[in-house]
GROMACS .gro file of C-alpha atoms in nm:
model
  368
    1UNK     CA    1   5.532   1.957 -17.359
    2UNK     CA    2   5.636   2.187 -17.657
    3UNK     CA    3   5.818   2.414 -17.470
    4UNK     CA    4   5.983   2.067 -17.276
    5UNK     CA    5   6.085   1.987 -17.615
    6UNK     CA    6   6.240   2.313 -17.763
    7UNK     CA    7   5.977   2.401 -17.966
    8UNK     CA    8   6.097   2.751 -18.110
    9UNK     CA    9   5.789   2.941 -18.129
   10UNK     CA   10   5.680   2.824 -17.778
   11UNK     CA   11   6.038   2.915 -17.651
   12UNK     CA   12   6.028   3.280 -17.765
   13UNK     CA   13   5.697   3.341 -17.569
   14UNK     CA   14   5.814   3.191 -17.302
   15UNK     CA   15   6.102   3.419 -17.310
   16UNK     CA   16   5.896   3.714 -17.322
   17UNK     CA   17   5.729   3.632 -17.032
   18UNK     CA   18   6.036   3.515 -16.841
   19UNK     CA   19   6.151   3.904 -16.915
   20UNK     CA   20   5.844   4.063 -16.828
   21UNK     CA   21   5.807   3.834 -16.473
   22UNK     CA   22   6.190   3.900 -16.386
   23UNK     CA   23   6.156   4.277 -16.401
   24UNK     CA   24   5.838   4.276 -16.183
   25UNK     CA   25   5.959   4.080 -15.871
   26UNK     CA   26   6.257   4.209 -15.905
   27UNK     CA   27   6.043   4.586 -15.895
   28UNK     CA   28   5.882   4.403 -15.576
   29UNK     CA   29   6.190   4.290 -15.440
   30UNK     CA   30   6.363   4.589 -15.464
   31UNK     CA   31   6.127   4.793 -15.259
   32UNK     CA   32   6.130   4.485 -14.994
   33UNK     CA   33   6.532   4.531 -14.988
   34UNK     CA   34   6.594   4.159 -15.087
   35UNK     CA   35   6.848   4.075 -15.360
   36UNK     CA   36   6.948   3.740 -15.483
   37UNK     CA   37   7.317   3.652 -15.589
   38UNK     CA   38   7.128   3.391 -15.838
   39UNK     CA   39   6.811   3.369 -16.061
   40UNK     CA   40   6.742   3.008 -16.161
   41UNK     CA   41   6.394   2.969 -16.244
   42UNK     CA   42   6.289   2.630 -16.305
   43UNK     CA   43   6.363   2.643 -16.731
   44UNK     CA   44   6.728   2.641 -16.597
   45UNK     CA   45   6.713   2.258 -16.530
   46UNK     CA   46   6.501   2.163 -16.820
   47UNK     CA   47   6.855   1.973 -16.966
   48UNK     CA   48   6.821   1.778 -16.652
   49UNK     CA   49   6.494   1.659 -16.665
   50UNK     CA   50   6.519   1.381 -16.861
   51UNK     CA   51   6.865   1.245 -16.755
   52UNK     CA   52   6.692   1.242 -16.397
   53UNK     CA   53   6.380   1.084 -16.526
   54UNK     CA   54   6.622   0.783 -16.671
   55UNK     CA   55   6.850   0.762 -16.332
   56UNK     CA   56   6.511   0.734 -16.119
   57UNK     CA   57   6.389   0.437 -16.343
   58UNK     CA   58   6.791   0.269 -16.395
   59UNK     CA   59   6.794   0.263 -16.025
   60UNK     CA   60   6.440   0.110 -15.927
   61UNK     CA   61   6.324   0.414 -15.752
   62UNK     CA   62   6.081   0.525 -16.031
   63UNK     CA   63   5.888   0.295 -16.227
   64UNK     CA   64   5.612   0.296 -16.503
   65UNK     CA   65   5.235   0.374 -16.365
   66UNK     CA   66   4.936   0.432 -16.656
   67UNK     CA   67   5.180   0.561 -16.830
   68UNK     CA   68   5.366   0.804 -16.596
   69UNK     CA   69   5.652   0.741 -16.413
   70UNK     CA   70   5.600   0.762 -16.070
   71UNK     CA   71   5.812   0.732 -15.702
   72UNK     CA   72   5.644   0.476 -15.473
   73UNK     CA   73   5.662   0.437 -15.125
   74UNK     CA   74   5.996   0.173 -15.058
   75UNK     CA   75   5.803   0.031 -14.753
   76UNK     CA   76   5.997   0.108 -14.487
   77UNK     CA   77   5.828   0.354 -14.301
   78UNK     CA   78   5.481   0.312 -14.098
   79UNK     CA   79   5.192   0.436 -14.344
   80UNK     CA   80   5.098   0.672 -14.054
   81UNK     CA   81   5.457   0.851 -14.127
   82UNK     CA   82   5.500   0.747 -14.481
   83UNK     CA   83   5.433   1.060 -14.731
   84UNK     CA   84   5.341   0.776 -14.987
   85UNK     CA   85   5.046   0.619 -14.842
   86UNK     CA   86   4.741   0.753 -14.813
   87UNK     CA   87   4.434   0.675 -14.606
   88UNK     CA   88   4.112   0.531 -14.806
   89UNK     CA   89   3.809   0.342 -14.745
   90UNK     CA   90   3.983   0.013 -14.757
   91UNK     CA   91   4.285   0.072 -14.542
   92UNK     CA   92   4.636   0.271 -14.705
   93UNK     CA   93   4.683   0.294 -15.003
   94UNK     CA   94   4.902   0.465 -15.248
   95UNK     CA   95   5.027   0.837 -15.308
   96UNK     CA   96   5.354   0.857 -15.543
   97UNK     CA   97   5.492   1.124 -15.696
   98UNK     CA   98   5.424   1.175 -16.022
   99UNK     CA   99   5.826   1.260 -16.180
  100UNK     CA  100   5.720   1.191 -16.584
  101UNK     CA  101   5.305   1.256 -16.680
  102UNK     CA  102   5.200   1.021 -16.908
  103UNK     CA  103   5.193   1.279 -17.191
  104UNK     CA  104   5.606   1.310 -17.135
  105UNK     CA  105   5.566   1.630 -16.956
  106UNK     CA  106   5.748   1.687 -16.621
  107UNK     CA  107   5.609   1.891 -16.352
  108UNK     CA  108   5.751   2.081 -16.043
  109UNK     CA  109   5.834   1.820 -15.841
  110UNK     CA  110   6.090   1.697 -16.123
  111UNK     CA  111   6.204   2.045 -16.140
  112UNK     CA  112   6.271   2.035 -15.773
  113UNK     CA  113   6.477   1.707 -15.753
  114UNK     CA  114   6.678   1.850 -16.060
  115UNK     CA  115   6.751   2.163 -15.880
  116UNK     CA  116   6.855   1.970 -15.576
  117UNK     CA  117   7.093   1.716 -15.761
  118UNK     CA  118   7.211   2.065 -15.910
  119UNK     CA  119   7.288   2.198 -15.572
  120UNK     CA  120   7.436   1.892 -15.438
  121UNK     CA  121   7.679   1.831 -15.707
  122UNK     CA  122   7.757   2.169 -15.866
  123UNK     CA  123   7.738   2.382 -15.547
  124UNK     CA  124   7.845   2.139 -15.282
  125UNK     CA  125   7.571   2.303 -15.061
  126UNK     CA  126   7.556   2.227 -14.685
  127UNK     CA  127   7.189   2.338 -14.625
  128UNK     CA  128   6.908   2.384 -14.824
  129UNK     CA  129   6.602   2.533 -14.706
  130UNK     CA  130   6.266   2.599 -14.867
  131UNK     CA  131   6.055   2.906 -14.734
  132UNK     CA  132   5.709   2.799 -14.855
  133UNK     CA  133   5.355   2.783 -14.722
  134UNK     CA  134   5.212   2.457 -14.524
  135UNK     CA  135   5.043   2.363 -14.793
  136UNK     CA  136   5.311   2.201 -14.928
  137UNK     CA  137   5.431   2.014 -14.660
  138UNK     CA  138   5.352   1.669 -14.820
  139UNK     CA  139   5.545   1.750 -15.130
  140UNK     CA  140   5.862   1.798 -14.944
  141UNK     CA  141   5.817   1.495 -14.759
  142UNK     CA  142   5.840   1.310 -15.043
  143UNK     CA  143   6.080   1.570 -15.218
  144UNK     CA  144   6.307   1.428 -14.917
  145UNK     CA  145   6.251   1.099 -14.879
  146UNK     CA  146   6.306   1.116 -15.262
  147UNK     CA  147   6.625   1.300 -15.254
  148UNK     CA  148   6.752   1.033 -14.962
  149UNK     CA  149   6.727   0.741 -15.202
  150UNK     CA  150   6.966   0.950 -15.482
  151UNK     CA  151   7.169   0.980 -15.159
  152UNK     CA  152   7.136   1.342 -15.182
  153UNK     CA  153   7.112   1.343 -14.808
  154UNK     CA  154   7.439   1.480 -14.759
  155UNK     CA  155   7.234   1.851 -14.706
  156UNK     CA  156   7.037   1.978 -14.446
  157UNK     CA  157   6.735   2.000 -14.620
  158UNK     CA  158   6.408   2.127 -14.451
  159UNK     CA  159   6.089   2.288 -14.526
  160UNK     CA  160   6.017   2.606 -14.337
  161UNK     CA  161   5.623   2.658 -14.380
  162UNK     CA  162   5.439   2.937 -14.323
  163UNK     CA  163   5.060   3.017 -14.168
  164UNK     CA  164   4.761   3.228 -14.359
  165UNK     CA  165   4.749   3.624 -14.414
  166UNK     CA  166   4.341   3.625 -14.351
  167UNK     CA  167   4.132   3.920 -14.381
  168UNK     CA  168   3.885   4.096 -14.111
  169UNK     CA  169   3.681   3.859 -14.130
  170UNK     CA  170   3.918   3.626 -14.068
  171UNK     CA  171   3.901   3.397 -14.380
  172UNK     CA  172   4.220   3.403 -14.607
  173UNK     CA  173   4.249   3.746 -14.766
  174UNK     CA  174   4.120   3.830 -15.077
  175UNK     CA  175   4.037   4.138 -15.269
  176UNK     CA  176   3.725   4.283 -15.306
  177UNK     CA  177   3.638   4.117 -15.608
  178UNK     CA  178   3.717   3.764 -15.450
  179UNK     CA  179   4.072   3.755 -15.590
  180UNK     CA  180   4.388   3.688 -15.421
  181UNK     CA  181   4.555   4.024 -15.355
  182UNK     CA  182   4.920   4.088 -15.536
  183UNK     CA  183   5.169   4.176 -15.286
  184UNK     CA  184   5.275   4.496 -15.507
  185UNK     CA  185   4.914   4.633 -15.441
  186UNK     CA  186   4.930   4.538 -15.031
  187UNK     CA  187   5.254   4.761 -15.021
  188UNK     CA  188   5.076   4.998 -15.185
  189UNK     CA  189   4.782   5.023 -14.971
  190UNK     CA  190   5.002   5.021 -14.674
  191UNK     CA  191   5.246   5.319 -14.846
  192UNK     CA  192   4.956   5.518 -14.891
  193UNK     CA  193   4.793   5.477 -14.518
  194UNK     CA  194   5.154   5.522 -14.410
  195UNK     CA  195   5.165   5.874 -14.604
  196UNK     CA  196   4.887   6.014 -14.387
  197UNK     CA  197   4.992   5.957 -14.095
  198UNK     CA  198   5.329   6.107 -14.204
  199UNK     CA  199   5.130   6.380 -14.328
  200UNK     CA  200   4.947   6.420 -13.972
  201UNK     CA  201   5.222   6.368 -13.798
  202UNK     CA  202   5.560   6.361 -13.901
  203UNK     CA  203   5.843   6.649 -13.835
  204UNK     CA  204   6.018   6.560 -14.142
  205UNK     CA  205   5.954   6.916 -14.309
  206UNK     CA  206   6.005   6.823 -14.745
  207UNK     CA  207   5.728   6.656 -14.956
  208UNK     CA  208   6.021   6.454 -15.077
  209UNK     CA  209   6.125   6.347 -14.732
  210UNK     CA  210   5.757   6.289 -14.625
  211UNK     CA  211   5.764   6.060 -14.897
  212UNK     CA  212   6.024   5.847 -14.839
  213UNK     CA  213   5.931   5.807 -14.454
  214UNK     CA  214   5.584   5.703 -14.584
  215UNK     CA  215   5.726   5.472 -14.813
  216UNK     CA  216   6.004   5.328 -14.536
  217UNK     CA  217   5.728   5.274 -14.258
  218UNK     CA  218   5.479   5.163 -14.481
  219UNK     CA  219   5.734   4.910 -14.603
  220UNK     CA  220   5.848   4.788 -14.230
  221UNK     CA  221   5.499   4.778 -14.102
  222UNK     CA  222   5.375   4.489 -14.349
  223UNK     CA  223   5.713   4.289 -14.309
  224UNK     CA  224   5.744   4.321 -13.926
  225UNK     CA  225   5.373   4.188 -13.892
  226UNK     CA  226   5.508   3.903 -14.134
  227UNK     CA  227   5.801   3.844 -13.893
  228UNK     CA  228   5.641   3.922 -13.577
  229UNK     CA  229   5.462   3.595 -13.512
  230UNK     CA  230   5.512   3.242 -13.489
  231UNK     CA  231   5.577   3.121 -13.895
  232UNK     CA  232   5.312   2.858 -13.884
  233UNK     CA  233   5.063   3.072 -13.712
  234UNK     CA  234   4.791   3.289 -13.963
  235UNK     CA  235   4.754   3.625 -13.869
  236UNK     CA  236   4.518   3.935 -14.012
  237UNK     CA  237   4.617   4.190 -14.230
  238UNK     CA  238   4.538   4.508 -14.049
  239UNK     CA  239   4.657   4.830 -14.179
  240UNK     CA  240   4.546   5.022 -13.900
  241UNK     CA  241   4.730   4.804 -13.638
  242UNK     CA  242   5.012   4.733 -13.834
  243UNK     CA  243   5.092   5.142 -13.866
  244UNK     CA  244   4.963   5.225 -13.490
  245UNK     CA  245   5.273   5.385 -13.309
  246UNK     CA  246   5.119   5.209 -12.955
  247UNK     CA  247   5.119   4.850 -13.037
  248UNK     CA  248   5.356   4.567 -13.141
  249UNK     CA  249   5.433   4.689 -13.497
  250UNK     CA  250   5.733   4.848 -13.640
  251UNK     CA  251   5.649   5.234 -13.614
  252UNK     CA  252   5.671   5.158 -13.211
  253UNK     CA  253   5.991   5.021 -13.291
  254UNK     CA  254   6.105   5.299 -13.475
  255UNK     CA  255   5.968   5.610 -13.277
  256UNK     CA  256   6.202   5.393 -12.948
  257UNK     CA  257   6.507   5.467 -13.216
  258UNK     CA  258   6.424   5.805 -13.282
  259UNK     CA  259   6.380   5.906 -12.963
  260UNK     CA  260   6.718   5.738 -12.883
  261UNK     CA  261   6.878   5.924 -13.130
  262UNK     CA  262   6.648   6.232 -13.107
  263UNK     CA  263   6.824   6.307 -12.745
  264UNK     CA  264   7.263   6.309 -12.866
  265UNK     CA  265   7.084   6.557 -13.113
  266UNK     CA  266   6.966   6.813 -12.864
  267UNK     CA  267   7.298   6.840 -12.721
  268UNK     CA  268   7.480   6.900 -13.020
  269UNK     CA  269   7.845   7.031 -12.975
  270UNK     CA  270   7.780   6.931 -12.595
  271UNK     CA  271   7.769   6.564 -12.624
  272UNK     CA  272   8.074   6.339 -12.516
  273UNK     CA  273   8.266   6.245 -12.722
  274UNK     CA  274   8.302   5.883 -12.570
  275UNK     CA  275   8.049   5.629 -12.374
  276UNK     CA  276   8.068   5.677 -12.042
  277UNK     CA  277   8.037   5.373 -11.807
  278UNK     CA  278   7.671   5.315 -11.705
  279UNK     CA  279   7.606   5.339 -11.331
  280UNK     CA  280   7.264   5.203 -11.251
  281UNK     CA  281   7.039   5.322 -10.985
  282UNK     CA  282   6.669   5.337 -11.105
  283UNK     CA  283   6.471   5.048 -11.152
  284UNK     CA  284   6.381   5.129 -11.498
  285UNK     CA  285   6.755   5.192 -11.587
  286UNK     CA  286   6.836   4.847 -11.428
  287UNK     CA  287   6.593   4.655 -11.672
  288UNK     CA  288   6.650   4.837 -11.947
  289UNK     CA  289   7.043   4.749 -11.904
  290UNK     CA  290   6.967   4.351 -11.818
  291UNK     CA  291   6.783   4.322 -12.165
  292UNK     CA  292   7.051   4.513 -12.377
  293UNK     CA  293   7.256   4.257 -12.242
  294UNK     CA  294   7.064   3.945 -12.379
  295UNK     CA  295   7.120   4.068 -12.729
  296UNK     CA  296   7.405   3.852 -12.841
  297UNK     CA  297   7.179   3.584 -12.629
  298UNK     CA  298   6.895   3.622 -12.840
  299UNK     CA  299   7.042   3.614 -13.229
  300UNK     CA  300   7.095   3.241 -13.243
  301UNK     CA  301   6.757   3.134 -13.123
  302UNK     CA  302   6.634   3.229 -13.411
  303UNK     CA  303   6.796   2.951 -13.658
  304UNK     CA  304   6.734   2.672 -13.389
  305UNK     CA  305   6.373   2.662 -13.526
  306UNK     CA  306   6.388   2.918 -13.791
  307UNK     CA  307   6.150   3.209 -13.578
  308UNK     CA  308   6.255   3.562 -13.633
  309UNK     CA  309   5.943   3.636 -13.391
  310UNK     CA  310   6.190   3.591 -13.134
  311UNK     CA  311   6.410   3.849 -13.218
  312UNK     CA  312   6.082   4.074 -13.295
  313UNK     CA  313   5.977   4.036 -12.967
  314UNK     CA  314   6.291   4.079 -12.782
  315UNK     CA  315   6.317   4.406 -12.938
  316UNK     CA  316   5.942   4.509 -12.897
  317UNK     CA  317   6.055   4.403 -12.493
  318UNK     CA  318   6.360   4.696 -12.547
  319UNK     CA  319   6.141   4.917 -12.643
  320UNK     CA  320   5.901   4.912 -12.421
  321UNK     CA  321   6.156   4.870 -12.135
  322UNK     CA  322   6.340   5.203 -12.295
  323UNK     CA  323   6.025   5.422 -12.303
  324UNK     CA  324   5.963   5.344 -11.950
  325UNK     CA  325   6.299   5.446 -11.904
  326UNK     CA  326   6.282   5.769 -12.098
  327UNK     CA  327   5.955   5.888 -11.891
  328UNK     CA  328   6.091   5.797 -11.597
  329UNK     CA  329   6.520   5.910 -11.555
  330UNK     CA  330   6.594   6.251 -11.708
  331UNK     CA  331   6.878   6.282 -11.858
  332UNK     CA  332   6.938   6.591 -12.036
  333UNK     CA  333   6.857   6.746 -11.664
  334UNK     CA  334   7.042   6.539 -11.483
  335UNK     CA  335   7.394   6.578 -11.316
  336UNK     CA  336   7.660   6.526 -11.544
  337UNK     CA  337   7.783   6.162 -11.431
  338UNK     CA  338   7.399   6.067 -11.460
  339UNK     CA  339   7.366   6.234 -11.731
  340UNK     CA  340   7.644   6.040 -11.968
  341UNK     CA  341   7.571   5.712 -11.824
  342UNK     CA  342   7.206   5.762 -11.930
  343UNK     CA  343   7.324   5.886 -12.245
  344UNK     CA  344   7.528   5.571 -12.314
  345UNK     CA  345   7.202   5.379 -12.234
  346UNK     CA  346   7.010   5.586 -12.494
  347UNK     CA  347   7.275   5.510 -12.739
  348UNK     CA  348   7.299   5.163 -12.652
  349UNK     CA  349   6.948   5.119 -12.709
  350UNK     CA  350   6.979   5.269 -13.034
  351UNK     CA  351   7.242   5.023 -13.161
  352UNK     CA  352   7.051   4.739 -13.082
  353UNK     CA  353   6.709   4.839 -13.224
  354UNK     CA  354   6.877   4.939 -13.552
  355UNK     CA  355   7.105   4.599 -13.548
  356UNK     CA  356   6.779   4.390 -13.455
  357UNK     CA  357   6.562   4.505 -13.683
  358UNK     CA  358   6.858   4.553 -13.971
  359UNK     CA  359   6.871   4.090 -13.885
  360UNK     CA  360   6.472   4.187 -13.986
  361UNK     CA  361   6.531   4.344 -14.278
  362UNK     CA  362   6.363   4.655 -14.109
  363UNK     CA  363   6.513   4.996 -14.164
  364UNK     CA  364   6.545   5.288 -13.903
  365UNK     CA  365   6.460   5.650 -13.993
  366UNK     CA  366   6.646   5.933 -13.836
  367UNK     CA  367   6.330   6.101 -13.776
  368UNK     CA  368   5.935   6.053 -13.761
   0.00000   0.00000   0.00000
């Protein structure tokens, strides 16, 4: 409530841990890759607060409960549907959303019809879409239905939820010491398991190079497993499967594209200097081709229910279809007309694993 108020001495700690929070994520963020063109953390609307409070309680949406103000169903939804009812021993009864406490503090879910009235009126925004787990989902009902009633309807607003990262033992996962892990330490763990395989494996031939691939693959194998199933589904956090080079994870992925790439390399000064036509003959060529082909196909599934495990299983299909390929055509043997249009498929291939997983927020290395 102090620091509500403007309390000076509360507003200069607060500062120092807005500072110290900002450079950490953005430490985390900038070893996911993700930047933001904005950073408006919820002390950004606190002028708002109370001009919102006032407009909910002019208007009759809000009105005084114990003390709070609070948002009440307006009746005209079933209570089965209605994210203001609730189900008790008696029959339905009431949920609202709490906008004012009744110690005059305000709480997140003012914050978040602030920052919405914000959008709406200073950004004009067409969509606005919230990337948080299930648990929430009641809030934004009511964050919604709220935001209808200040006719802030105009946007597409929608919650995208998310499932459970669960441990081995497949309970949600939590450190050794019961706690909830910090995502800085998971990409951590999965740098360092990423390093020895490197180390056992890799042909990259600098400790500084062997780094960076460790750090690159560890990196893509925690967000592809993120990506790579259904959003609302909870999956386990496996290091060992998530780094496995057989398997649906992103080193597969990656060891298709260098392989793709690996083969223009071998031929050096010898390789056309144009994509020749592809002339398909093989079965595996033939497959290969039809799935290259769905590409521009499969990009705008995604958005129509916001699953990027469509895209990360189309390309896991690409690369499965392309190493089937690569066992069974030759190509650097192969007569020269065979030879290019192979070639083309190769770098084909190449283009699309590095565009689809580049949508993922995945990048390619040049070599493994």
């Amino acid at each position: 409530v102090k620091l509500q108020a403007g309390d000076p001495e509360n507003l200069g700690i607060w500062q120092r841990c807005i500072d110290l929070s900002k450079a950490g994520l953005q430490k985390i963020y900038g070893r996911l890759d993700v930047r933001f063109d904005h950073w408006l953390g919820e002390s950004f609307y606190n002028d708002r607060l109370s001009g919102l409070v006032d407009e909910l309680l002019g208007n009759g949406i809000a009105r005084m409960s114990e003390g709070a103000v609070c948002v009440f169903s307006d009746e005209t939804k079933k209570p089965e549907t209605d994210p203001f009812k609730v189900r008790n021993e008696s029959g339905w009864g009431d949920f609202p959303m709490i906008v004012r406490k009744s110690d005059g503090g305000f709480n997140y879910a003012t914050t978040d019809l602030a920052t919405l009235e914000y959008r709406s009126s200073q950004w004009k925004a067409d969509a606005v879409w919230y990337v948080v787990d299930h648990r929430q989902s009641l809030h934004f009902q009511q964050l919604f239905d709220v935001a209808a009633r200040l006719d802030l309807d105009g946007m597409d607003l929608r919650h995208i939820s998310f499932g459970t990262i669960l441990g081995k033992d497949g309970k949600p996962l939590k450190t050794r010491s019961g706690d909830l892990p910090q995502l800085a330490d998971l990409l951590d763990e999965a740098v360092a398991a990423a390093g020895v395989a490197v180390a056992e494996r890799s042909r990259v031939e600098t400790e500084e190079e062997r780094k960076d691939l460790a750090e690159l693959i560890g990196i893509s194998a925690v967000k592809f497993t993120e990506l790579a199933h259904h959003r609302s589904s909870d999956y386990v956090f496996d290091l060992e499967k998530m780094l496995a080079l057989q398997g649906d994870t992103a080193p597969y992925l990656q060891n298709a594209y260098v392989r793709s790439r690996s083969i223009w390399r071998k031929l050096g000064d010898e390789a056309p200097a144009e994509l020749a036509p592809v002339s398909l003959a093989e079965e595996q060529e033939i497959h290969l081709a039809r799935l290259l082909v769905r590409f521009g196909e499969v990009v705008p599934t995604i958005l129509d229910d916001f699953r990027p495990n469509l895209l990360a299983n189309y390309l896991l299909e690409v690369a499965r279809a392309f190493h089937s390929f690569f066992e069974a055509c030759p190509v650097l043997k192969a007569e020269t007309a065979v030879r290019d249009s192979r070639l083309s498929l190769c770098e084909l291939t190449s283009r699309v694993l590095k565009q689809g997983l580049g949508l993922l927020g995945i990048q390619v290395p040049e070599r493994m």
